[in-house]
PDB file of C-alpha atoms in Angstrom:
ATOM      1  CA  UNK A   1      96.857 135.798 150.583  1.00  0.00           C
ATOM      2  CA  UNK A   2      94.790 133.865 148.158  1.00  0.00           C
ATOM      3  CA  UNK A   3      95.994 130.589 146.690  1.00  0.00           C
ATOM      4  CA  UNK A   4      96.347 132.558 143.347  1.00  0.00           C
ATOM      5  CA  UNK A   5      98.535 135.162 144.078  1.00  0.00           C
ATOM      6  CA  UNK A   6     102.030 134.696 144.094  1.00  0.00           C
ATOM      7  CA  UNK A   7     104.378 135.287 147.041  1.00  0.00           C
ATOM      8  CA  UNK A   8     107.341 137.153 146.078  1.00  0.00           C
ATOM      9  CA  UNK A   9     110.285 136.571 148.619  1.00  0.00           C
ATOM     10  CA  UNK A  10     113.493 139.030 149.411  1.00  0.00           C
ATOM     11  CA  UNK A  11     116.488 136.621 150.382  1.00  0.00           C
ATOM     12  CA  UNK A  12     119.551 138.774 152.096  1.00  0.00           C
ATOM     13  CA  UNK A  13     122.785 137.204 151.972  1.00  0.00           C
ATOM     14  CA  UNK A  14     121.605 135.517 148.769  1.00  0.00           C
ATOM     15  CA  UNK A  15     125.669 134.291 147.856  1.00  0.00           C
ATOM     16  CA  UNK A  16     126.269 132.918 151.722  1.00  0.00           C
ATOM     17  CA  UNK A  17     125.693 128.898 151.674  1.00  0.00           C
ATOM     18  CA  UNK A  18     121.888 129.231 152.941  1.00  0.00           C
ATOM     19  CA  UNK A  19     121.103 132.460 151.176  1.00  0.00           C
ATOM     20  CA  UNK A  20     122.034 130.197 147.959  1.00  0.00           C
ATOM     21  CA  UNK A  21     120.211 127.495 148.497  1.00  0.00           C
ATOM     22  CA  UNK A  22     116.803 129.580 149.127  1.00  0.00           C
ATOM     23  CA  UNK A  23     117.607 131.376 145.506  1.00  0.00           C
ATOM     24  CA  UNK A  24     117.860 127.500 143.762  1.00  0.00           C
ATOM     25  CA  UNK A  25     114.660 126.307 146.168  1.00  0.00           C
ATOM     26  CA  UNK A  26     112.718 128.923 145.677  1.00  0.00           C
ATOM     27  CA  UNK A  27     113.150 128.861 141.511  1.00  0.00           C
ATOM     28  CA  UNK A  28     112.305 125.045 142.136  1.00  0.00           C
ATOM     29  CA  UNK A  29     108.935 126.177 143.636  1.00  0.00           C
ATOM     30  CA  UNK A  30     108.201 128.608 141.261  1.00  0.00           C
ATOM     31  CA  UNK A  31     108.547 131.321 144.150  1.00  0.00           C
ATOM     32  CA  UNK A  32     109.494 134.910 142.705  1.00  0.00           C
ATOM     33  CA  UNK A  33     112.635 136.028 144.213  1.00  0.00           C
ATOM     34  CA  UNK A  34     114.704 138.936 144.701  1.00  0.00           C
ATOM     35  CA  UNK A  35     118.819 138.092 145.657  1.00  0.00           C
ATOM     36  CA  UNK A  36     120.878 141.000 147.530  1.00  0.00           C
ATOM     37  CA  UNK A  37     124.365 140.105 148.556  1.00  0.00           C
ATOM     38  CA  UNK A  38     126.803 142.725 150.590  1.00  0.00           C
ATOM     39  CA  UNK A  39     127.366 144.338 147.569  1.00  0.00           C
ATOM     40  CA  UNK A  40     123.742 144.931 147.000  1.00  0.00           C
ATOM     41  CA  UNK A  41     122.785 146.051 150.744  1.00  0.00           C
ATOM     42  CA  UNK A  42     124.715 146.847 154.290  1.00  0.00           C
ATOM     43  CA  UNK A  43     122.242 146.049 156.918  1.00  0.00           C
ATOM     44  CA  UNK A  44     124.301 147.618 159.246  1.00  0.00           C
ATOM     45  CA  UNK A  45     123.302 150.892 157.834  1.00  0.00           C
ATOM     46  CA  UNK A  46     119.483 151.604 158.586  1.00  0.00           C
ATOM     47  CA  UNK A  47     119.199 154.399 156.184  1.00  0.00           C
ATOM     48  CA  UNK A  48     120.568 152.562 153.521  1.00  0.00           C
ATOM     49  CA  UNK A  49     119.103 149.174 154.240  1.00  0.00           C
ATOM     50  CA  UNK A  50     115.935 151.039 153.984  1.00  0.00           C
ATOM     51  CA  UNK A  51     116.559 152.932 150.707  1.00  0.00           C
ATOM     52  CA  UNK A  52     117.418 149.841 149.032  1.00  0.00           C
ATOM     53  CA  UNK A  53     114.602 147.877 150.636  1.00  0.00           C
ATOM     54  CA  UNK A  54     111.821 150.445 149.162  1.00  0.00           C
ATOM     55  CA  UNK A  55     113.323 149.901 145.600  1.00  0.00           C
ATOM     56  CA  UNK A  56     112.124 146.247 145.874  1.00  0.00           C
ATOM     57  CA  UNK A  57     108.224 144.668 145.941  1.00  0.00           C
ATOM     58  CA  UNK A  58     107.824 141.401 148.019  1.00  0.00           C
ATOM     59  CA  UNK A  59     106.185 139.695 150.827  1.00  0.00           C
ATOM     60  CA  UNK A  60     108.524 138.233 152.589  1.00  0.00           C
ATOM     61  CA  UNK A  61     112.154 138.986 153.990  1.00  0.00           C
ATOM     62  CA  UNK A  62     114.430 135.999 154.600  1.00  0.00           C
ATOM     63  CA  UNK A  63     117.612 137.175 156.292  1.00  0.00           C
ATOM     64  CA  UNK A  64     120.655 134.910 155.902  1.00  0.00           C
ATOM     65  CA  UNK A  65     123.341 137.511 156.291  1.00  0.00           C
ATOM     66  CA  UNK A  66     125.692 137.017 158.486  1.00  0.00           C
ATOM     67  CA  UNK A  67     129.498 138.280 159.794  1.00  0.00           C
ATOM     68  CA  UNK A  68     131.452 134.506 160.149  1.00  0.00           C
ATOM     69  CA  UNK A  69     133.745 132.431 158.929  1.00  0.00           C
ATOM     70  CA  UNK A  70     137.477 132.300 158.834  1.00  0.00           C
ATOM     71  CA  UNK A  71     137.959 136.195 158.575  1.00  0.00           C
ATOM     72  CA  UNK A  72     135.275 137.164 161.673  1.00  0.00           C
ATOM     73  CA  UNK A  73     136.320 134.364 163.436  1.00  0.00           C
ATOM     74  CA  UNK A  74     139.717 135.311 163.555  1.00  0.00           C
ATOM     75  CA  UNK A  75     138.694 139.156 164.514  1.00  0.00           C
ATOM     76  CA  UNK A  76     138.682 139.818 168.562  1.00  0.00           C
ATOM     77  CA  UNK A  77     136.540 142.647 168.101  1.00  0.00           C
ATOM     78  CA  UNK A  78     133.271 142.975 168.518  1.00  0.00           C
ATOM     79  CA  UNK A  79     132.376 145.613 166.397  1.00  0.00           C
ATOM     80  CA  UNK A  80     131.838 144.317 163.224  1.00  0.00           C
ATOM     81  CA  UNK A  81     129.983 141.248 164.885  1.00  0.00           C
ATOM     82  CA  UNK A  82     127.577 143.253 166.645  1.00  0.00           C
ATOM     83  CA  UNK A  83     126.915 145.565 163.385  1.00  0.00           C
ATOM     84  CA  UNK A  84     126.032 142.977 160.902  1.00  0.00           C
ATOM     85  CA  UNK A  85     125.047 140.225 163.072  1.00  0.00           C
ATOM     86  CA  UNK A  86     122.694 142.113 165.826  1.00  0.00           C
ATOM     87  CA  UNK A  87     121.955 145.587 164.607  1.00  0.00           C
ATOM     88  CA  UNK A  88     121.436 144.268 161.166  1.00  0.00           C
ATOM     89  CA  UNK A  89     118.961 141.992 162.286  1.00  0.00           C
ATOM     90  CA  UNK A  90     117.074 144.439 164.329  1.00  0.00           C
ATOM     91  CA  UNK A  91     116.989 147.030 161.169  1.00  0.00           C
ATOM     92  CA  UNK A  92     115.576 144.607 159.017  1.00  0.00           C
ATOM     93  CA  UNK A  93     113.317 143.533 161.727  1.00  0.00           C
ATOM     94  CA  UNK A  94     112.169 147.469 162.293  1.00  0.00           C
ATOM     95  CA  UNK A  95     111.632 148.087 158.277  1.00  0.00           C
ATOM     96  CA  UNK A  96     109.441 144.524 158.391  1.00  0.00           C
ATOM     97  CA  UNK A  97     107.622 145.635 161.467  1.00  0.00           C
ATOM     98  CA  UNK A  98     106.880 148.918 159.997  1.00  0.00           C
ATOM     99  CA  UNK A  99     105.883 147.841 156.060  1.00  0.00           C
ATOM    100  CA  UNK A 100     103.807 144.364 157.417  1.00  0.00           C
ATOM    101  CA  UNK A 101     106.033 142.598 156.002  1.00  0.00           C
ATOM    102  CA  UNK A 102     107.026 138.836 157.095  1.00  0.00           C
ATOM    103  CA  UNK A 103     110.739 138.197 158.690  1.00  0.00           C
ATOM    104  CA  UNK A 104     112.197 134.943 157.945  1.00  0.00           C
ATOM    105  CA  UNK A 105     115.446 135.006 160.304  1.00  0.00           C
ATOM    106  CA  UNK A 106     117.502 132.368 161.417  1.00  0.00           C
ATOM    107  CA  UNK A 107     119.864 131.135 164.216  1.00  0.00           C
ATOM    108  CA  UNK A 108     123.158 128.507 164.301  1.00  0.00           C
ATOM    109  CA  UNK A 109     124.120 126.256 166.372  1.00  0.00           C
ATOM    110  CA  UNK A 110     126.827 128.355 167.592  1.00  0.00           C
ATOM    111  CA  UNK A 111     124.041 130.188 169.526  1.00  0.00           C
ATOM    112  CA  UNK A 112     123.776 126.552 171.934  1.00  0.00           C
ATOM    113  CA  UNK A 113     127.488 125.947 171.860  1.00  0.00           C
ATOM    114  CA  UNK A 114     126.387 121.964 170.775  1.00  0.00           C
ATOM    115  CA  UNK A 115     124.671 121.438 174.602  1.00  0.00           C
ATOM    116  CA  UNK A 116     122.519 118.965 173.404  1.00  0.00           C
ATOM    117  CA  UNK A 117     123.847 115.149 172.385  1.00  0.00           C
ATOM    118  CA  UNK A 118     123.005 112.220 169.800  1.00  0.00           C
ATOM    119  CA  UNK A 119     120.230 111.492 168.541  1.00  0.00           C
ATOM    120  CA  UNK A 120     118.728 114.559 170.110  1.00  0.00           C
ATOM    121  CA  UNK A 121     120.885 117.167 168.988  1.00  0.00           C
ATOM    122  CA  UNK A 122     118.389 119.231 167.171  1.00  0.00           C
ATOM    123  CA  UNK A 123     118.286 122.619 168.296  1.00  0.00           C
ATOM    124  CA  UNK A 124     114.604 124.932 169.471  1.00  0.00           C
ATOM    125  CA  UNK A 125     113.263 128.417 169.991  1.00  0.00           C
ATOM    126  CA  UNK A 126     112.987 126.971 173.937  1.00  0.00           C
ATOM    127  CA  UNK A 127     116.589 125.504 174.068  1.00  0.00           C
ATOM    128  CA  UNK A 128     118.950 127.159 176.263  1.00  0.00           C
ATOM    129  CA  UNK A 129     121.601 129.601 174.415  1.00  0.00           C
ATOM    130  CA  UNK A 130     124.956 129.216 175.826  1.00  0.00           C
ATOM    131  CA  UNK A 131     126.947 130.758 172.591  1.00  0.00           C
ATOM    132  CA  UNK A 132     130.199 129.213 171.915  1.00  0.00           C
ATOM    133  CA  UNK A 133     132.159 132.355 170.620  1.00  0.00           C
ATOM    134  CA  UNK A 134     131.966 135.851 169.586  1.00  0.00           C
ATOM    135  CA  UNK A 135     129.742 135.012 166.215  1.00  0.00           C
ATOM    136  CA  UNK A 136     127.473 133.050 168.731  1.00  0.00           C
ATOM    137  CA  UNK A 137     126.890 135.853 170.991  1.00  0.00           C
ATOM    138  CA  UNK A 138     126.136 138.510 168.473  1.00  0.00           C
ATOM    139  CA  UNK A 139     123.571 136.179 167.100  1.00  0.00           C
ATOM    140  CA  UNK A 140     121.947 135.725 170.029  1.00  0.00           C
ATOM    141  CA  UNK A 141     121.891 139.809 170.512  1.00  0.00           C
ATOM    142  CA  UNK A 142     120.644 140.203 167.341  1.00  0.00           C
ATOM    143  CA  UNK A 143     117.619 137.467 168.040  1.00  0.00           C
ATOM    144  CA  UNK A 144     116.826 138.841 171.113  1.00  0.00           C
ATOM    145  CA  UNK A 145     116.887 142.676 169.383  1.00  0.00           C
ATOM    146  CA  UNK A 146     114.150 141.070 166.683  1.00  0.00           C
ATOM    147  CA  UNK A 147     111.806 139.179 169.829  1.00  0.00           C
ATOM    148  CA  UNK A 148     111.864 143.099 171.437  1.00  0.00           C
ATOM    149  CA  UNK A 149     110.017 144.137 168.533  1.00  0.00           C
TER     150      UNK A 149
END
C-alpha cells in the first residue's frame, strides 16, 4: 500500500480489555476501524463468521476474541474453549488466507504457564508453550491451527 491510502482495520473482540484498547489507539492514529463484539460475530460458526465478514471492507483482521475469565475458567469442559478459542482462530485465519487479507492474532501468557523469570520474563514466538490451564491449551490449539495454514 501507498503512504496515501488509508489502512482500514477489523478488530474482533472489540469490548474485551485489548480489543478496547486497539478501538481508542487506533482513533488516536487516525486508523479507520471497524468494532465487532460477540454480539456482532460468533467465530465459532464459519458460515456465519464469514457472512458477517463480507459485509465489512478492511485490510487488516486483528483478533482479540477470546473464551476466559471467571466464567470459562470455572467451566471443566472443553468445548466451549476449543470453539471460540481454537476453531475460531483457525476460521478467521481460513477467511484471511482466502480474501489476502492480514491476521493480527495474539497469544497470553497462559500459553508459557510464567516459565520464564525477572527481568526476562517477556514471552516469544520461539519460547516453549507449557499452558497453565484449559484457556492456555486451547490457545495454543488455536495458534498452532493458524501456523498450519
Amino acid at each position: 500500500m501507498s503512504e496515501e491510502q488509508e489502512v482500514k482495520l477489523l478488530i474482533i473482540g472489540s469490548d474485551g480489555q485489548l480489543g478496547f484498547e486497539f478501538m481508542i489507539n487506533a482513533e488516536k492514529y487516525n486508523y479507520k476501524s471497524i468494532g465487532l463484539t460477540h454480539n456482532d460475530i460468533d467465530i465459532s460458526d464459519e458460515k456465519k463468521l464469514s457472512t458477517i465478514l463480507d459485509k465489512h471492507i478492511f485490510d487488516v483482521l486483528i483478533n482479540t476474541a477470546v473464551y476466559h475469565g471467571n466464567q470459562a475458567y470455572k467451566d471443566k469442559h472443553p468445548q466451549k474453549h476449543f470453539l471460540v478459542n481454537s476453531y475460531g482462530p483457525y476460521f478467521i485465519a481460513r477467511y484471511c488466507k482466502k480474501r489476502k487479507k492480514t491476521l493480527v492474532h495474539f497469544s497470553t501468557d497462559y500459553v508459557f504457564s510464567g516459565n520464564k523469570s525477572q527481568p526476562d520474563y517477556l514471552f516469544n514466538e520461539n519460547d516453549k508453550p507449557i499452558p497453565t490451564n484449559l484457556y492456555g491449551v486451547s490457545k495454543l490449539a488455536g495458534e498452532t491451527l493458524i501456523q498450519s495454514l
